[in-house]
Short mmCIF file of C-alpha atoms in Angstrom, two decimals:
data_model
loop_
_atom_site.label_atom_id
_atom_site.label_comp_id
_atom_site.label_asym_id
_atom_site.label_seq_id
_atom_site.Cartn_x
_atom_site.Cartn_y
_atom_site.Cartn_z
CA MET A 1 174.08 15.71 201.85
CA ILE A 2 174.39 16.35 198.66
CA ARG A 3 176.89 19.01 197.00
CA THR A 4 175.03 21.84 195.37
CA GLU A 5 177.30 24.88 195.08
CA ILE A 6 180.41 24.74 193.39
CA GLN A 7 183.37 27.09 193.59
CA THR A 8 186.08 27.30 189.90
CA VAL A 9 189.09 27.19 192.44
CA ALA A 10 188.06 23.35 193.09
CA ILE A 11 187.34 21.88 189.97
CA PRO A 12 190.91 20.24 189.64
CA GLU A 13 191.03 19.09 193.15
CA ILE A 14 187.14 17.71 192.39
CA TYR A 15 188.35 15.58 189.30
CA LYS A 16 191.56 14.52 190.57
CA ARG A 17 189.58 12.69 193.24
CA PHE A 18 185.94 11.28 191.07
CA THR A 19 189.42 10.25 189.04
CA ASP A 20 190.92 8.93 191.53
CA LEU A 21 187.90 6.90 192.94
CA VAL A 22 186.23 5.81 189.77
CA GLY A 23 189.57 5.51 187.41
CA ASP A 24 189.79 7.28 184.19
CA LYS A 25 190.11 4.45 181.63
CA HIS A 26 186.79 3.89 181.83
CA TRP A 27 186.03 7.11 180.49
CA LYS A 28 188.74 6.80 178.38
CA ASN A 29 188.53 3.68 177.01
CA ARG A 30 184.82 4.42 176.33
CA ILE A 31 185.65 7.89 174.06
CA ALA A 32 187.88 5.74 172.08
CA GLN A 33 185.43 2.82 171.44
CA LEU A 34 182.98 6.33 170.36
CA LYS A 35 185.20 7.98 168.64
CA GLN A 36 185.86 4.45 166.20
CA ASN A 37 182.07 4.34 166.02
CA ILE A 38 181.85 8.47 164.43
CA LYS A 39 184.58 7.59 162.27
CA ALA A 40 182.83 4.61 160.40
CA ASN A 41 179.89 6.56 160.01
CA ARG A 42 179.73 11.19 160.17
CA PHE A 43 175.93 11.07 160.49
CA LEU A 44 176.81 9.65 164.30
CA ALA A 45 178.87 12.07 165.91
CA ASP A 46 176.76 15.33 167.24
CA TYR A 47 174.27 12.40 168.23
CA ILE A 48 177.07 10.49 169.78
CA GLN A 49 178.85 13.03 171.61
CA SER A 50 174.96 14.33 173.09
CA GLU A 51 173.92 11.52 173.92
CA ASN A 52 177.65 10.28 176.24
CA SER A 53 178.84 14.63 176.70
CA ILE A 54 179.65 13.52 180.39
CA ALA A 55 181.98 10.62 179.20
CA PHE A 56 183.33 13.23 176.81
CA GLN A 57 184.23 16.00 179.50
CA LEU A 58 185.74 13.65 181.91
CA GLU A 59 188.02 12.32 178.55
CA HIS A 60 188.71 15.86 178.22
CA LEU A 61 190.05 16.74 181.55
CA ARG A 62 191.02 13.59 181.37
CA GLU A 63 194.20 15.38 178.43
CA LEU A 64 194.58 18.39 179.42
CA THR A 65 195.71 17.00 183.22
CA SER A 66 197.54 14.21 181.09
CA GLU A 67 199.21 17.46 179.55
CA PHE A 68 199.42 19.95 182.45
CA GLY A 69 199.96 17.58 185.82
CA THR A 70 195.93 19.40 186.64
CA ILE A 71 193.12 21.09 185.24
CA PRO A 72 194.93 24.92 183.86
CA PHE A 73 193.38 27.71 185.87
CA TRP A 74 191.67 28.80 182.70
CA GLU A 75 189.48 26.03 181.54
CA VAL A 76 187.60 26.45 185.15
CA ASN A 77 185.48 29.06 183.49
CA ASN A 78 184.75 26.32 180.36
CA HIS A 79 181.52 26.31 180.86
CA SER A 80 180.92 23.31 178.89
CA ILE A 81 182.56 21.06 181.61
CA TYR A 82 180.14 22.22 183.99
CA PRO A 83 178.06 19.28 183.94
CA ALA A 84 180.76 16.65 184.68
CA ILE A 85 182.34 18.69 187.42
CA GLY A 86 178.73 18.92 188.96
CA PHE A 87 178.03 15.42 188.48
CA ALA A 88 181.37 14.47 190.30
CA ALA A 89 181.00 17.04 192.66
CA GLN A 90 177.62 15.54 193.84
CA VAL A 91 178.82 11.83 193.31
CA LEU A 92 181.76 12.37 195.70
CA SER A 93 179.62 14.20 198.39
CA ILE A 94 177.21 11.71 198.43
CA ILE A 95 180.46 9.18 199.03
CA ASP A 96 181.92 10.83 201.84
CA VAL A 97 178.67 10.43 204.08
CA SER A 98 178.23 6.80 202.92
CA PRO A 99 179.12 3.00 203.75
CA GLN A 100 181.75 1.44 202.27
CA GLN A 101 179.05 -1.40 200.89
CA PHE A 102 177.07 1.44 199.22
CA THR A 103 179.85 3.20 197.63
CA VAL A 104 181.26 0.63 196.02
CA GLN A 105 177.63 -0.11 194.84
CA LEU A 106 177.31 3.97 194.02
CA ILE A 107 180.90 3.18 192.09
CA ARG A 108 179.66 0.63 189.50
CA ARG A 109 176.55 1.94 189.07
CA ILE A 110 178.64 5.09 187.23
CA HIS A 111 181.25 2.51 185.79
CA GLY A 112 177.79 1.22 184.51
CA ALA A 113 176.53 4.53 183.56
CA LEU A 114 179.58 5.76 181.51
CA LYS A 115 179.26 2.94 178.97
CA ASN A 116 174.74 2.89 179.25
CA PRO A 117 173.59 6.81 177.82
CA ASP A 118 170.48 5.20 179.82
CA ASP A 119 171.86 4.66 182.80
CA MET A 120 173.99 7.74 182.92
CA ARG A 121 170.46 9.77 182.50
CA ALA A 122 169.10 7.87 185.19
CA LEU A 123 172.23 8.24 187.36
CA ARG A 124 171.64 11.82 186.81
CA LEU A 125 168.19 12.69 186.81
CA GLU A 126 168.27 11.37 190.74
CA LEU A 127 171.02 13.60 191.41
CA SER A 128 168.77 16.22 190.16
CA ALA A 129 165.86 15.41 192.17
CA ALA A 130 168.00 15.48 195.17
CA THR A 131 169.57 19.12 194.12
CA HIS A 132 166.01 20.43 193.81
CA PHE A 133 164.68 19.01 197.11
CA SER A 134 168.41 20.07 199.32
CA ARG A 135 167.45 23.27 198.34
CA ARG A 136 164.56 24.11 199.49
CA GLY A 137 166.41 22.80 203.24
CA LEU A 138 164.95 19.20 202.74
CA LYS A 139 167.25 16.35 204.18
CA ILE A 140 167.62 13.26 201.69
CA SER A 141 168.52 9.84 202.24
CA TRP A 142 169.19 6.99 199.80
CA PRO A 143 166.99 4.01 200.23
CA GLU A 144 169.57 1.41 199.14
CA MET A 145 171.94 2.52 201.71
CA THR A 146 169.42 2.83 204.41
CA GLY A 147 167.41 -0.65 203.68
CA ILE A 148 163.50 1.61 203.67
CA GLY A 149 162.60 0.86 200.23
CA ARG A 150 162.88 0.58 196.46
CA PHE A 151 162.64 3.87 195.45
CA ASP A 152 164.90 6.07 194.65
CA LEU A 153 164.67 8.91 196.98
CA PHE A 154 163.80 9.76 200.45
CA ILE A 155 162.84 12.74 201.69
CA GLU A 156 162.44 13.73 205.22
CA GLY A 157 160.26 15.90 207.20
CA LEU A 158 157.70 16.01 204.62
CA GLY A 159 154.54 15.05 206.98
CA PRO A 160 155.45 12.46 210.11
CA LYS A 161 156.47 9.88 207.32
CA GLY A 162 158.21 11.47 204.74
CA LEU A 163 157.64 10.98 200.92
CA GLU A 164 158.78 8.90 198.55
CA VAL A 165 160.97 9.37 194.97
CA GLU A 166 160.75 7.23 192.44
CA CYS A 167 162.80 8.86 189.25
CA LYS A 168 162.17 8.01 185.30
CA SER A 169 163.84 9.32 182.48
CA ILE A 170 162.32 8.96 178.91
CA SER A 171 164.75 9.26 175.95
CA THR A 172 163.69 10.97 173.10
CA ASN A 173 163.35 6.85 172.07
CA LYS A 174 161.22 6.06 174.50
CA GLY A 175 157.81 4.21 172.84
CA ARG A 176 159.53 4.73 169.38
CA LYS A 177 159.34 1.92 166.61
CA VAL A 178 162.26 3.15 165.30
CA HIS A 179 165.02 4.98 167.01
CA LYS A 180 167.82 8.00 166.08
CA GLN A 181 171.13 5.82 166.87
CA GLU A 182 169.23 3.06 163.83
CA VAL A 183 168.23 5.77 161.42
CA LEU A 184 171.78 7.41 161.58
CA GLU A 185 173.11 4.68 161.59
CA PHE A 186 171.41 3.52 157.97
CA TYR A 187 172.30 7.10 157.08
CA GLY A 188 175.44 6.10 156.85
CA LEU A 189 174.91 2.74 154.74
CA LEU A 190 172.84 5.02 152.58
CA TRP A 191 175.28 7.87 151.74
CA PRO A 192 177.96 6.09 149.43
CA HIS A 193 175.11 5.88 146.98
CA LEU A 194 173.65 9.33 147.52
CA GLU A 195 176.97 11.19 145.83
CA ALA A 196 176.55 10.35 142.48
CA LYS A 197 172.61 11.76 142.75
CA MET A 198 173.86 15.19 145.09
CA LYS A 199 175.96 16.21 141.92
CA THR A 200 173.40 16.00 139.12
CA LEU A 201 171.13 18.46 141.59
CA SER A 202 170.84 22.09 141.21
CA THR A 203 168.14 24.08 142.74
CA THR A 204 165.93 21.15 143.05
CA GLY A 205 164.37 19.16 146.67
CA LEU A 206 163.74 16.39 147.01
CA SER A 207 161.72 14.27 150.35
CA ILE A 208 162.67 11.28 150.74
CA VAL A 209 160.36 8.70 153.05
CA LEU A 210 161.61 5.36 154.30
CA THR A 211 158.57 3.60 156.30
CA VAL A 212 159.04 0.30 156.92
CA PRO A 213 156.67 -2.19 158.15
CA ASP A 214 157.65 -2.22 162.18
CA ARG A 215 161.26 -1.68 163.06
CA PHE A 216 164.46 -1.83 161.28
CA PRO A 217 165.86 -5.29 160.14
CA LYS A 218 168.18 -5.87 162.83
CA ASP A 219 170.68 -8.55 160.95
CA TYR A 220 173.94 -6.06 159.54
CA ASP A 221 173.70 -7.21 156.01
CA SER A 222 169.92 -6.73 155.82
CA ARG A 223 170.27 -3.00 156.53
CA LYS A 224 173.02 -2.66 154.22
CA LYS A 225 170.82 -4.34 151.50
CA LEU A 226 168.03 -1.99 152.17
CA ALA A 227 170.47 0.84 151.64
CA LYS A 228 171.69 0.14 148.63
CA GLN A 229 168.12 -0.51 147.15
CA VAL A 230 166.99 3.11 148.81
CA GLY A 231 169.96 4.47 147.12
CA LYS A 232 169.47 2.95 143.53
CA GLN A 233 165.42 3.98 144.07
CA ILE A 234 166.90 7.32 144.97
CA VAL A 235 168.94 8.31 141.88
CA CYS A 236 166.58 7.31 139.81
CA GLY A 237 163.73 9.54 141.19
CA GLN A 238 161.33 6.61 141.64
CA SER A 239 159.15 5.72 144.69
CA ALA A 240 159.31 2.05 145.39
CA ALA A 241 157.52 -0.39 147.70
CA PHE A 242 160.60 -3.64 148.67
CA SER A 243 160.22 -7.13 149.06
CA ASP A 244 160.28 -6.49 152.85
CA GLY A 245 157.03 -4.71 153.22
CA SER A 246 159.43 -1.31 152.86
CA ILE A 247 157.76 1.47 150.77
CA LEU A 248 160.00 4.48 149.24
CA ASN A 249 158.31 7.81 148.65
CA ILE A 250 159.84 10.25 146.74
CA THR A 251 158.66 14.20 145.75
CA GLU A 252 160.42 17.47 145.24
CA PHE A 253 159.84 20.32 146.99
CA ASP A 254 160.86 23.69 146.39
CA THR A 255 163.83 24.45 148.71
CA SER A 256 163.26 28.20 150.01
CA ARG A 257 160.90 26.30 152.41
CA LEU A 258 164.35 25.49 153.59
CA GLU A 259 165.04 28.97 154.78
CA ILE A 260 163.48 28.69 157.89
CA THR A 261 165.42 25.98 159.05
CA GLN A 262 168.75 27.95 158.36
CA ASN A 263 167.39 31.14 160.09
CA THR A 264 166.28 29.68 163.47
CA LEU A 265 167.61 28.07 166.58
CA ASN A 266 164.15 27.09 167.62
CA PRO A 267 163.66 23.28 167.05
CA GLU A 268 160.03 23.47 167.03
CA GLU A 269 160.12 25.98 164.33
CA ILE A 270 162.99 23.51 162.53
CA ARG A 271 160.40 20.55 163.01
CA ALA A 272 157.56 22.26 161.95
CA ALA A 273 159.45 22.50 158.50
CA LEU A 274 161.14 19.09 158.15
CA ASP A 275 157.46 17.70 158.64
CA GLU A 276 155.72 19.90 156.52
CA ILE A 277 158.72 19.17 153.20
CA THR A 278 158.08 15.44 154.01
CA ASP A 279 154.66 15.22 155.30
CA THR A 280 155.21 13.40 158.39
CA ARG A 281 154.97 13.95 162.12
CA ASN A 282 157.53 13.95 164.12
CA ARG A 283 159.74 10.90 162.26
CA GLU A 284 163.80 11.09 162.82
CA ALA A 285 164.73 13.48 159.75
CA ILE A 286 167.94 14.57 157.96
CA VAL A 287 168.70 17.38 155.56
CA ILE A 288 172.08 17.54 153.25
CA GLY A 289 172.52 20.57 150.82
CA LYS A 290 174.33 21.78 148.10
CA MET A 291 175.65 25.22 148.27
CA ASP A 292 174.34 26.16 144.97
CA GLY A 293 170.96 25.41 146.74
CA GLY A 294 170.07 21.42 145.81
CA ALA A 295 169.22 19.17 148.80
CA LEU A 296 167.53 16.52 150.05
CA ALA A 297 164.87 16.13 153.18
CA PHE A 298 165.13 12.01 154.07
CA ALA A 299 163.35 11.27 156.71
CA VAL A 300 162.00 7.41 158.63
CA GLN A 301 159.16 6.66 159.87
CA SER A 302 157.43 2.83 161.04
CA ALA A 303 154.36 1.75 159.34
CA LYS A 304 153.49 1.65 163.31
CA ASP A 305 152.12 4.00 165.08
CA ASP A 306 154.70 5.50 167.73
CA THR A 307 153.08 6.08 171.05
CA LEU A 308 155.21 8.31 173.76
CA MET A 309 152.54 9.11 176.02
CA LYS A 310 151.44 5.00 176.06
CA ALA A 311 155.22 4.61 177.06
CA ILE A 312 155.58 6.96 179.37
CA PHE A 313 152.48 6.04 181.47
CA ASP A 314 153.70 2.19 180.90
CA THR A 315 156.16 2.74 182.86
CA LEU A 316 154.71 4.46 185.06
CA SER A 317 151.84 1.48 185.92
CA ASP A 318 155.13 -1.43 185.53
CA SER A 319 156.27 0.76 188.66
CA VAL A 320 153.27 0.53 190.70
CA LYS A 321 152.85 -2.69 189.79
CA LYS A 322 156.04 -3.63 190.87
CA ASN A 323 155.83 -2.11 193.98
CA GLN A 324 158.71 0.30 193.64
CA LEU A 325 156.37 2.67 195.74
CA SER A 326 155.64 1.21 198.98
CA GLY A 327 152.35 2.35 199.10
CA ILE A 328 152.45 3.09 204.02
CA ARG A 329 153.36 6.55 202.75
CA GLY A 330 153.40 9.08 200.39
CA GLY A 331 154.81 8.50 196.96
CA MET A 332 155.40 10.38 193.57
CA PHE A 333 156.80 9.82 190.32
CA LEU A 334 159.24 12.45 189.02
CA VAL A 335 159.30 11.42 185.31
CA GLU A 336 162.33 13.23 182.55
CA LEU A 337 161.43 14.40 179.37
CA PHE A 338 164.60 14.17 178.22
CA GLY A 339 163.35 15.49 174.59
CA ILE A 340 161.55 18.41 176.15
CA ASP A 341 163.49 21.61 176.83
CA GLU A 342 161.69 24.32 179.84
CA GLU A 343 160.30 26.45 176.96
CA GLN A 344 158.12 23.20 175.46
CA ILE A 345 157.29 21.87 178.74
CA ILE A 346 156.05 25.48 180.10
CA SER A 347 153.94 25.61 176.86
CA ILE A 348 151.78 22.35 177.66
CA ALA A 349 151.25 23.30 181.38
CA SER A 350 150.24 26.88 179.94
CA GLN A 351 148.06 25.00 177.59
CA ASP A 352 146.22 23.29 180.49
CA LYS A 353 145.66 26.37 182.70
CA ASP A 354 143.83 27.45 179.88
CA PRO A 355 140.41 26.63 179.72
CA SER A 356 139.24 27.93 176.61
CA LEU A 357 142.42 25.20 174.90
CA PRO A 358 142.00 21.32 175.04
CA PRO A 359 143.77 19.34 177.65
CA THR A 360 146.95 18.02 176.35
CA ALA A 361 147.22 14.43 176.23
CA LEU A 362 149.83 14.57 178.84
CA ARG A 363 146.76 16.02 181.48
CA LEU A 364 144.91 12.75 179.85
CA GLY A 365 147.04 10.49 180.72
CA VAL A 366 147.88 11.65 184.05
CA SER A 367 144.37 12.28 184.95
CA LYS A 368 143.26 8.47 183.85
CA PHE A 369 146.55 7.31 185.64
CA LEU A 370 145.93 9.00 189.18
CA SER A 371 142.12 7.26 188.71
CA ASN A 372 143.36 3.62 188.79
CA SER A 373 142.22 3.39 192.66
CA SER A 374 146.39 1.24 192.97
CA ARG A 375 147.96 4.31 192.20
CA ASN A 376 146.30 5.21 195.58
CA GLY A 377 149.17 5.53 197.27
CA VAL A 378 151.10 7.72 194.42
CA ILE A 379 149.99 11.92 195.83
CA GLY A 380 150.94 13.31 192.67
CA VAL A 381 153.40 12.87 189.65
CA GLY A 382 156.36 15.55 188.16
CA PHE A 383 157.68 16.04 185.08
CA LEU A 384 160.62 17.63 184.39
CA SER A 385 162.41 18.97 181.30
CA LYS A 386 166.10 18.64 180.14
CA GLY A 387 168.84 20.20 182.79
CA SER A 388 170.06 22.92 181.24
CA LEU A 389 172.98 25.96 182.56
CA LEU A 390 171.09 29.46 182.59
CA PRO A 391 172.55 32.36 181.68
CA GLU A 392 175.44 33.77 183.91
CA GLN A 393 174.39 36.38 186.15
CA GLY A 394 177.22 38.04 187.51
CA ASP A 395 179.70 35.54 189.00
CA PHE A 396 176.95 32.35 189.10
CA ILE A 397 175.92 30.59 186.78
CA ASP A 398 173.05 27.76 187.58
CA SER A 399 171.43 25.52 186.58
CA GLY A 400 168.03 23.54 185.91
CA GLY A 401 164.70 23.68 183.88
CA GLY A 402 161.25 23.12 183.95
CA ALA A 403 158.53 21.62 185.94
CA TYR A 404 155.02 20.51 185.50
CA PHE A 405 153.83 18.79 188.49
CA PHE A 406 150.31 16.93 189.10
CA PRO A 407 149.18 16.65 192.33
CA ASN A 408 146.88 13.57 193.27
CA ARG A 409 145.10 15.22 196.54
CA GLU A 410 142.56 13.02 196.16
CA SER A 411 145.45 10.27 197.64
CA SER A 412 144.55 8.85 200.92
CA LEU A 413 147.93 9.70 201.78
CA TRP A 414 147.95 13.20 200.40
CA LEU A 415 149.70 15.94 202.84
CA ASP A 416 148.97 19.65 202.82
CA ASP A 417 152.83 19.70 203.11
CA PHE A 418 152.93 18.00 199.97
CA ASN A 419 151.66 21.30 197.84
CA GLY A 420 154.39 23.57 196.10
CA LEU A 421 156.85 21.23 195.80
CA PHE A 422 157.70 22.69 193.09
CA SER A 423 156.74 26.06 193.35
#
C-alpha cells in the first residue's frame, strides 16, 4: 500500500503529480514568508531551514521546474531532495488506494504540515512507521480510512486481531521552558548591542549565561527591553540581576577550550564543550567568534527545570487517558526523539544492556509507565532516532535510523507475534 522504493528516473513525474494534487502555492508562500524571517534575523537561518526542510526542498524543485519545465536530469542525483521526493511518493501511494474523503483529509493535513514543523514531523513519523512494517511484509491500514479506531496505524496479520500503533513525535523543544526559536530571536535583538563589544575582544573569551525566572517574556517590547539591558551589561563586562527576575552571569574563559568545536562534527563533543564553558547543562547556546581569537559563548536557560522525560511520559499517559489505543487488541507507542541521532539511541540501549552501569532515565521512565495497570493494553514502547539517509551502496541509497524497543510481555494482550518487531 505504501511505496518503499523509488527509481531516480521517476522523480520528475512524482513531483509533478504531487504538485497537481497538493498545489505548489502552499510551499511557495511558506518559503517566501520564512525567507523574510531569515532576512530579519540571520541567527534563524539554519534553524528555520532545518525545521522546514521538506518545504524548502519542494520549493527548490518548483523553482527548477519553473525554469526548465521539469526537473532537470542532473538534479535527480541530488541527494538533498530525496526526503521531499520520498515524502511525496509515499503520499501519492496512499492516495492511489484511498477513498476521496480520506484523500481530501490527507491533502488538508499536508497543507497544515507545510506551515507547522511539528505537524510535518508527526506526519513523516507515521509514514516512516508504515514503511518499517511494510518492509517486514506486513499489511498497513489507516484507521482514519477504515474507521476502526483513533490510533495512527493498524498492522494486520500480527496475531488474530492485529496491532494498533500510535505515533508520537517529540521535538527538541518538548518539556523545555525556553524554546530554541525564542533564543535565536533574542540573539537577533541582542546582536546590535554586541557589535561594539566584539571589536574590543582580542583573545578573550566571555561566557554569558542569561537565566530567566520561568519563560521568555511573551511580548516583543519586553524581549527588546531585556536584550538592551543584557547588551549594556555585556559591553561593561558585569553580571547583573534585572527587575523582571532575570539574572545575567558573565565570566571569562580561555578561547583554546573552543578548539574541540572546530575540530569535530560530533554533536555530543560540541555540546560537552559548550556546557563546560558556560557551566550549564544542555541549554540553547551560541558561540560568536573573531578571526583573531576573541569569542562570546552565550547560553540561555530557565530557572525552572526542563523535564524532557516527564514531558515524554506525560504525552503517553495523556494518550492512554484519551483512549487513543482501543484496549481490545494489542497496541504500542512509537516515539520519535527528534533531537537524538542513531548513534545516541544505540548508546542509550547499550548502557541499559550493561549490568555494571546504572539504568538510563529512559528505561526507568518506561518501567514506571508500563507498571501502571491502566496501561495493560500497551504491549510495548519503541523509541526512534531521527531519520537520515544512509551511505550510498552501489546505485542504492537507503534511509533509516536507530530504534530502542521496550516490550511489555506482562500485558494480557501480549502475543509471541510481537517478538522481534525491531530486530
